[in-house]
CSV table of C-alpha atoms and ligand atoms in Angstrom, one decimal:
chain,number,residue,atom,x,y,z
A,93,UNK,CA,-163.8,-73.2,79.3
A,94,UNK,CA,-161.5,-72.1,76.9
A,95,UNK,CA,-162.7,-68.9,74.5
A,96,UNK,CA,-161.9,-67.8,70.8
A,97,UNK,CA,-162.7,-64.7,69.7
A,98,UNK,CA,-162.9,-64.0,66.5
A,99,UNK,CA,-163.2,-60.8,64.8
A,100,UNK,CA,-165.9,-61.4,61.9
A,101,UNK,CA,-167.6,-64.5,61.2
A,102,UNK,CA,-170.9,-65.8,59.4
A,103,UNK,CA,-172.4,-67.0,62.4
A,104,UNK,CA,-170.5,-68.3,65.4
A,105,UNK,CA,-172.4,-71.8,65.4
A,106,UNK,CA,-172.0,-72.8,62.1
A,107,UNK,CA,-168.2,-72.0,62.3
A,108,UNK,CA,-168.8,-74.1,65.5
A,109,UNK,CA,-170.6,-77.0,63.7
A,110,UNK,CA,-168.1,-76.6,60.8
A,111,UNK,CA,-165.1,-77.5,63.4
A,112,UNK,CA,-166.7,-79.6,65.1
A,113,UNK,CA,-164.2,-82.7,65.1
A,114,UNK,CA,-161.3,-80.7,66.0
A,115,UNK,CA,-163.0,-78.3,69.0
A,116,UNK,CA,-162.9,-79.5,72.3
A,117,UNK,CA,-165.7,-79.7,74.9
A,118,UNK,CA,-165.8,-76.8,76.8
A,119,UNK,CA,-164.3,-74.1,73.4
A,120,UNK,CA,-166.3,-71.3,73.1
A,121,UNK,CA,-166.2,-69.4,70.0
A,122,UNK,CA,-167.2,-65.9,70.3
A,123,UNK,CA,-167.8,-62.9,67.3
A,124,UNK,CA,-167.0,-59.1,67.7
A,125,UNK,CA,-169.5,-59.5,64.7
A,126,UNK,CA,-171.5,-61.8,63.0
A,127,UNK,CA,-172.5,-61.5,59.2
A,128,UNK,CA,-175.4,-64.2,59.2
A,129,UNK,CA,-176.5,-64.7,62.8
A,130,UNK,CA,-178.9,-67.7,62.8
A,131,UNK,CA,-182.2,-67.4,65.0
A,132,UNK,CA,-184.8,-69.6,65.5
A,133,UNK,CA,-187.3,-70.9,62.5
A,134,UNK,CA,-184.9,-70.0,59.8
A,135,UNK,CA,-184.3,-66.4,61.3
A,136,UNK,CA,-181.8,-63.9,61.0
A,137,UNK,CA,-180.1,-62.8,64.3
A,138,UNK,CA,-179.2,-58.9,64.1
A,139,UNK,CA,-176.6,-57.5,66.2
A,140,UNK,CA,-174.7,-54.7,66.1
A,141,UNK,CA,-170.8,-55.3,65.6
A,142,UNK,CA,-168.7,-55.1,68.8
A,143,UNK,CA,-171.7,-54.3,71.6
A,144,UNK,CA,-173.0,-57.3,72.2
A,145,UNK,CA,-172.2,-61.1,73.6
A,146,UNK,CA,-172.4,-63.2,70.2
A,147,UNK,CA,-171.2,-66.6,71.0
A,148,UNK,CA,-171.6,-70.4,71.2
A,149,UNK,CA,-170.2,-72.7,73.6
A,150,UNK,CA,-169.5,-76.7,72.5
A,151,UNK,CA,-170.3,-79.1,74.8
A,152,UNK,CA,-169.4,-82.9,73.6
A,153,UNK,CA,-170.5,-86.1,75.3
A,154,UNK,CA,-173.3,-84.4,77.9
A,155,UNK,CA,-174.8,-87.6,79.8
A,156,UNK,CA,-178.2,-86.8,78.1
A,157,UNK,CA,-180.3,-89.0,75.1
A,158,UNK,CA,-181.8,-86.7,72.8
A,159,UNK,CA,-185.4,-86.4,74.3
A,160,UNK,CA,-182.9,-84.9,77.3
A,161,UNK,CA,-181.9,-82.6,75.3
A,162,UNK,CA,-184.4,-80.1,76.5
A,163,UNK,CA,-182.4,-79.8,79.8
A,164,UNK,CA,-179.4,-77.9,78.3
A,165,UNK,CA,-182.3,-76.0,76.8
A,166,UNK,CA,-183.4,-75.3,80.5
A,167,UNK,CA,-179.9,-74.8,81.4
A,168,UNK,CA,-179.0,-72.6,79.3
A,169,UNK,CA,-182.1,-70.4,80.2
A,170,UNK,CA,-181.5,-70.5,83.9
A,171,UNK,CA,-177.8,-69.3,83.5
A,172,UNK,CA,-178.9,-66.2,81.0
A,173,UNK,CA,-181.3,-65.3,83.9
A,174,UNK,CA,-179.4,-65.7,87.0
A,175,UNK,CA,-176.5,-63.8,85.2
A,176,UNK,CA,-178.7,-60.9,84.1
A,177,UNK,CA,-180.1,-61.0,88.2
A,178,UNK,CA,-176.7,-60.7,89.5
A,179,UNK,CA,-176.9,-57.5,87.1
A,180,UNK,CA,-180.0,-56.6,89.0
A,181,UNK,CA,-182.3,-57.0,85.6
A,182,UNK,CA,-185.3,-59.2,86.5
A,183,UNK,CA,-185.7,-61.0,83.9
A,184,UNK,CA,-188.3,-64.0,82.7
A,185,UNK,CA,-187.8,-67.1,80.4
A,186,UNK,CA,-190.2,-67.4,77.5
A,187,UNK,CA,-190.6,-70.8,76.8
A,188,UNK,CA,-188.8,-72.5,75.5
A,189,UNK,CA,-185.5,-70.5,75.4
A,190,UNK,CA,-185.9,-66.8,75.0
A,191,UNK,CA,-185.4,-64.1,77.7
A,192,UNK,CA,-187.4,-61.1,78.3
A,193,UNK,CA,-187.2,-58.1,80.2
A,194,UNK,CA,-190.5,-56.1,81.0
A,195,UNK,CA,-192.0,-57.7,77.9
A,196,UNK,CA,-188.7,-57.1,75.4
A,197,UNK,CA,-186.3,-60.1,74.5
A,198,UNK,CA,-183.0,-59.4,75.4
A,199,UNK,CA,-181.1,-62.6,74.7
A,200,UNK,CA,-182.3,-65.3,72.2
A,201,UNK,CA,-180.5,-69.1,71.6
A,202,UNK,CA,-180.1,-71.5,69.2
A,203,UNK,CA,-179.0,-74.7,70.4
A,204,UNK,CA,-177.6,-77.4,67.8
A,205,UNK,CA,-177.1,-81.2,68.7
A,206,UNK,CA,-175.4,-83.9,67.1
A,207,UNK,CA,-176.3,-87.2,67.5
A,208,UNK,CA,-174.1,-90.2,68.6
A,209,UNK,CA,-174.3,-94.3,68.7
A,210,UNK,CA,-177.6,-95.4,71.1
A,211,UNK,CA,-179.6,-92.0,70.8
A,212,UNK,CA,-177.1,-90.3,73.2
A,213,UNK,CA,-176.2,-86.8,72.2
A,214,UNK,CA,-172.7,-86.7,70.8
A,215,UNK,CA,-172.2,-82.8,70.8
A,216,UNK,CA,-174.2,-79.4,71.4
A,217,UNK,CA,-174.0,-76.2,70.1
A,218,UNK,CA,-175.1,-73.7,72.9
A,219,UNK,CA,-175.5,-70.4,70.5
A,220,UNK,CA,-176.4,-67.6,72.4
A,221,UNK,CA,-176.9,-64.0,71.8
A,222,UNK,CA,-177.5,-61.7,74.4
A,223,UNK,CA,-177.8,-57.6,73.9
A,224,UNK,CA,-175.5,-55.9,76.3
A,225,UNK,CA,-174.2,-52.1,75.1
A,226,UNK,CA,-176.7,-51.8,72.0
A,227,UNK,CA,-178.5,-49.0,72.4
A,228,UNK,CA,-181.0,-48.7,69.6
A,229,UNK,CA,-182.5,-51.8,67.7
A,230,UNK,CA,-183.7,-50.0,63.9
A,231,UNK,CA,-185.1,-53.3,63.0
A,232,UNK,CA,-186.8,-54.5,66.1
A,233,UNK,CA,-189.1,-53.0,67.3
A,234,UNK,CA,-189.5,-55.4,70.6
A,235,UNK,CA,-185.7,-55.5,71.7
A,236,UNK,CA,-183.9,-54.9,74.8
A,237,UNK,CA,-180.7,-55.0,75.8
A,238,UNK,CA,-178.6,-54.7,79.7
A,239,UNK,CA,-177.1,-51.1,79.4
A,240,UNK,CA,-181.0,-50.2,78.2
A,241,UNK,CA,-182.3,-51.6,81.4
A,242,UNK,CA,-179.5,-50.3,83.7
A,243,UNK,CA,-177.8,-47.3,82.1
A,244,UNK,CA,-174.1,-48.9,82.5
A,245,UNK,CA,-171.5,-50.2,79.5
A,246,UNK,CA,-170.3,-53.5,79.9
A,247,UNK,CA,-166.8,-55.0,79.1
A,248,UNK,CA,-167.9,-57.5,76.8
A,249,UNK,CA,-164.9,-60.0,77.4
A,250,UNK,CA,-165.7,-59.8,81.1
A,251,UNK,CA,-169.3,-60.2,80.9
A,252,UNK,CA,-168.6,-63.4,78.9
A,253,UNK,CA,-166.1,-64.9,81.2
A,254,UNK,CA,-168.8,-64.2,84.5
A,255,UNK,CA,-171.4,-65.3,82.0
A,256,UNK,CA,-169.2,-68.6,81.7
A,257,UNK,CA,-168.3,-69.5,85.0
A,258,UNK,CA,-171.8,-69.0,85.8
A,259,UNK,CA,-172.9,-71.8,83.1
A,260,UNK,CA,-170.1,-74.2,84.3
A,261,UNK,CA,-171.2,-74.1,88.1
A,262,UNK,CA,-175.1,-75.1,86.7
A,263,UNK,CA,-174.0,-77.9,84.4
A,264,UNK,CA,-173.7,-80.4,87.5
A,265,UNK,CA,-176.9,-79.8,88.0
A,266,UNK,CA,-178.1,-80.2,84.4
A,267,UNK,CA,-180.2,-83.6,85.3
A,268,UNK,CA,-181.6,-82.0,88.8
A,269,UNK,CA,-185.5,-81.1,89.6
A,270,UNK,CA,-184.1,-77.9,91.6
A,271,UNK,CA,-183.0,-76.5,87.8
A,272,UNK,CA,-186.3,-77.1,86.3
A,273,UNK,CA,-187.5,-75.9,89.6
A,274,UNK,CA,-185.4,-72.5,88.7
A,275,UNK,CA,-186.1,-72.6,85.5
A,276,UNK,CA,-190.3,-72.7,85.7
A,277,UNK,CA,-190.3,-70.3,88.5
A,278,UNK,CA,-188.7,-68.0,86.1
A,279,UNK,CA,-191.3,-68.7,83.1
A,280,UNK,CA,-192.9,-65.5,81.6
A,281,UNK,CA,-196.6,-65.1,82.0
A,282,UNK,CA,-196.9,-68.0,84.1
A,283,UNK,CA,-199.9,-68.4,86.3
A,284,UNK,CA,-201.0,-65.0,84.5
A,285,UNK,CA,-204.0,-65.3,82.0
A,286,UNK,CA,-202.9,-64.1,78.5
A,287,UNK,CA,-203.4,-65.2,74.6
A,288,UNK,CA,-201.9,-67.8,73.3
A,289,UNK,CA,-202.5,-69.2,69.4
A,290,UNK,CA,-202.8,-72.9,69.2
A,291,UNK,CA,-201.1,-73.5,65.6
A,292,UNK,CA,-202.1,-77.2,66.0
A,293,UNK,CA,-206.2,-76.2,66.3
A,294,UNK,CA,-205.9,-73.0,64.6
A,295,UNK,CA,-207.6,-71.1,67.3
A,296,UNK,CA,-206.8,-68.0,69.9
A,297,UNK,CA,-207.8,-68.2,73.8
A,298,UNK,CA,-206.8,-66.9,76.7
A,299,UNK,CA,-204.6,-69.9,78.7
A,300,UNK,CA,-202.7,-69.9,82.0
A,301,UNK,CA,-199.0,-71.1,81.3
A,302,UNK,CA,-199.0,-73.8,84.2
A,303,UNK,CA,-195.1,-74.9,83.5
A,304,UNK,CA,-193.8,-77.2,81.5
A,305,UNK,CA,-193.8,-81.0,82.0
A,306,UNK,CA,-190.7,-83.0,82.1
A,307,UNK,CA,-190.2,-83.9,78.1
A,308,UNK,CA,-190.4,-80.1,77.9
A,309,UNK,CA,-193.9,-79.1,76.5
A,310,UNK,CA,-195.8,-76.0,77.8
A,311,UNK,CA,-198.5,-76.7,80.0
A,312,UNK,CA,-201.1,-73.8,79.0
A,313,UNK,CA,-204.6,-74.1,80.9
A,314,UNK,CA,-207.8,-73.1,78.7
A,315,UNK,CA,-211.1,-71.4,80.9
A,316,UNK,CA,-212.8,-74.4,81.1
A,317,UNK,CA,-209.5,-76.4,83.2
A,318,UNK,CA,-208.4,-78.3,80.0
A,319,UNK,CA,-205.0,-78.7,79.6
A,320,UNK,CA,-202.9,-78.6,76.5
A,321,UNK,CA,-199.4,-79.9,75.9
A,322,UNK,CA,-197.0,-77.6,73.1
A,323,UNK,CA,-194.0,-78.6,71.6
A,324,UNK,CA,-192.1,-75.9,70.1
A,325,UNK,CA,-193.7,-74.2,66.7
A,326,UNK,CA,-197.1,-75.8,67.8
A,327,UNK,CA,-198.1,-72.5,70.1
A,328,UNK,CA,-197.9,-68.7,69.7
A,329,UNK,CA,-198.1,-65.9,72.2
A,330,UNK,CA,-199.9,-63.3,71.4
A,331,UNK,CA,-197.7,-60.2,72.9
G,499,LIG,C1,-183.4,-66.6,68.4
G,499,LIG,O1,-183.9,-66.0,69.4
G,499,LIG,O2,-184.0,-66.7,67.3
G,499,LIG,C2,-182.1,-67.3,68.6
G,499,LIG,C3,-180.9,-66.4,68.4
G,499,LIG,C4,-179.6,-67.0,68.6
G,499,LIG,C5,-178.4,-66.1,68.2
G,499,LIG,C6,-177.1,-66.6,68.6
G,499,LIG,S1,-175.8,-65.4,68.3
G,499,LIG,C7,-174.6,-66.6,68.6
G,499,LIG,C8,-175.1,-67.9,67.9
G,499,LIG,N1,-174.7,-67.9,66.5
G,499,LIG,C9,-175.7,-67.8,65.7
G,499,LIG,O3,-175.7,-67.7,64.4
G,499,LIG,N2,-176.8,-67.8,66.4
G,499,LIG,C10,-176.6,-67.9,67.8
């Protein structure tokens, strides 16, 4: 993979989306500090310039159709987890994409995908930002990131090349039942009862996350055995 670095820029996926036609697969584009961070639902991402991993990685011609596109999701998630293990942070996905440690998120993604002729995804936009030297988050009150779980700085260049290689050795695997097997063995709060909000119903209960079935919807189980299927904005934890 081949990485940019750029000093300050709006958000590291839109520039990525922006250049699109010109970008190879496999260029990474990485901020010392970005201006308007995109999150997820129209959110901002904060992070503070120069002590963090802001970055997105563009991936053309994956062999996946866009209901597939929840395996780069998956992916994605896996690699974030194994590389924060390696760290020796335990950390859990919370479906469908973010990662926690000890109940604070520590690394969030937003993951952008063009579409090409016959529903095949033409290009993807892995955006991905993960806290690593920040110490203090003003505006968030439920944020985490590495040096506040192990007490160390981290060469941010570094982290992202190990952080890279790590992502490149998964993507054979992107279509394989062991990385869904990584990846819902890794799932936060599953198999633990806890609240959930079903925005669908309108109505709180206490569910068993199960997993997630193989078009990528959260399996939660309800006290009386029912199950329910989520796509993403249809369910909220309740932390
Ligand atoms: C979320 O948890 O809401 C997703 C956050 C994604 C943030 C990353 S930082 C690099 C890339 N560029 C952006 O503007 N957003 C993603």
């Amino acid at each position: 993979m081949n990485i940019l670095w750029l000093d300050t820029i709006d958000s590291t996926n839109s520039e990525a989306l922006r250049r699109l036609p010109e970008l190879p697969s496999g260029t990474v584009l990485a901020a010392r500090e970005q201006t308007s961070g995109r999150g997820q639902r129209g959110n901002t991402w904060f992070s503070q310039p120069g002590k963090n991993l802001t970055f997105s990685i563009v991936l053309k011609n994956l062999p996946l159709t866009a209901p597939q596109a929840v395996r780069l999701n998956e992916l994605a998630s896996v690699a974030v987890a194994d590389f924060l293990q390696a760290r020796g942070v335990e950390a859990a996905i919370k479906w469908p994409n973010d990662i926690y440690v000890g109940g604070r998120k520590i690394c969030g993604m937003l993951i952008e995908n063009t579409l090409g002729p016959g529903g095949k995804l033409a290009a993807s936009v892995v955006g991905i930002g993960l806290n690593v030297n920040q110490k203090d988050f003003p505006q968030l009150a439920n944020a985490t990131s590495l040096t506040l779980c192990t007490g160390k700085e981290y060469g941010l260049e570094e982290s992202l090349e190990a952080f890279l290689t790590l992502f490149d050795s998964l993507l054979p695997r992107l279509l394989d039942s062991s990385l869904r097997a990584s990846y819902t063995a890794r799932l936060f709060r599953r198999g633990v009862p806890a609240r959930y909000h079903d925005l669908l119903m309108d109505r709180e209960y206490t569910g068993v996350i199960e997993g997630v079935a193989p078009d990528g919807r959260l399996c939660i189980q309800d006290p009386a055995g029912e199950r329910h299927y989520y796509q993403f904005k249809e369910v909220s934890y309740i932390l």
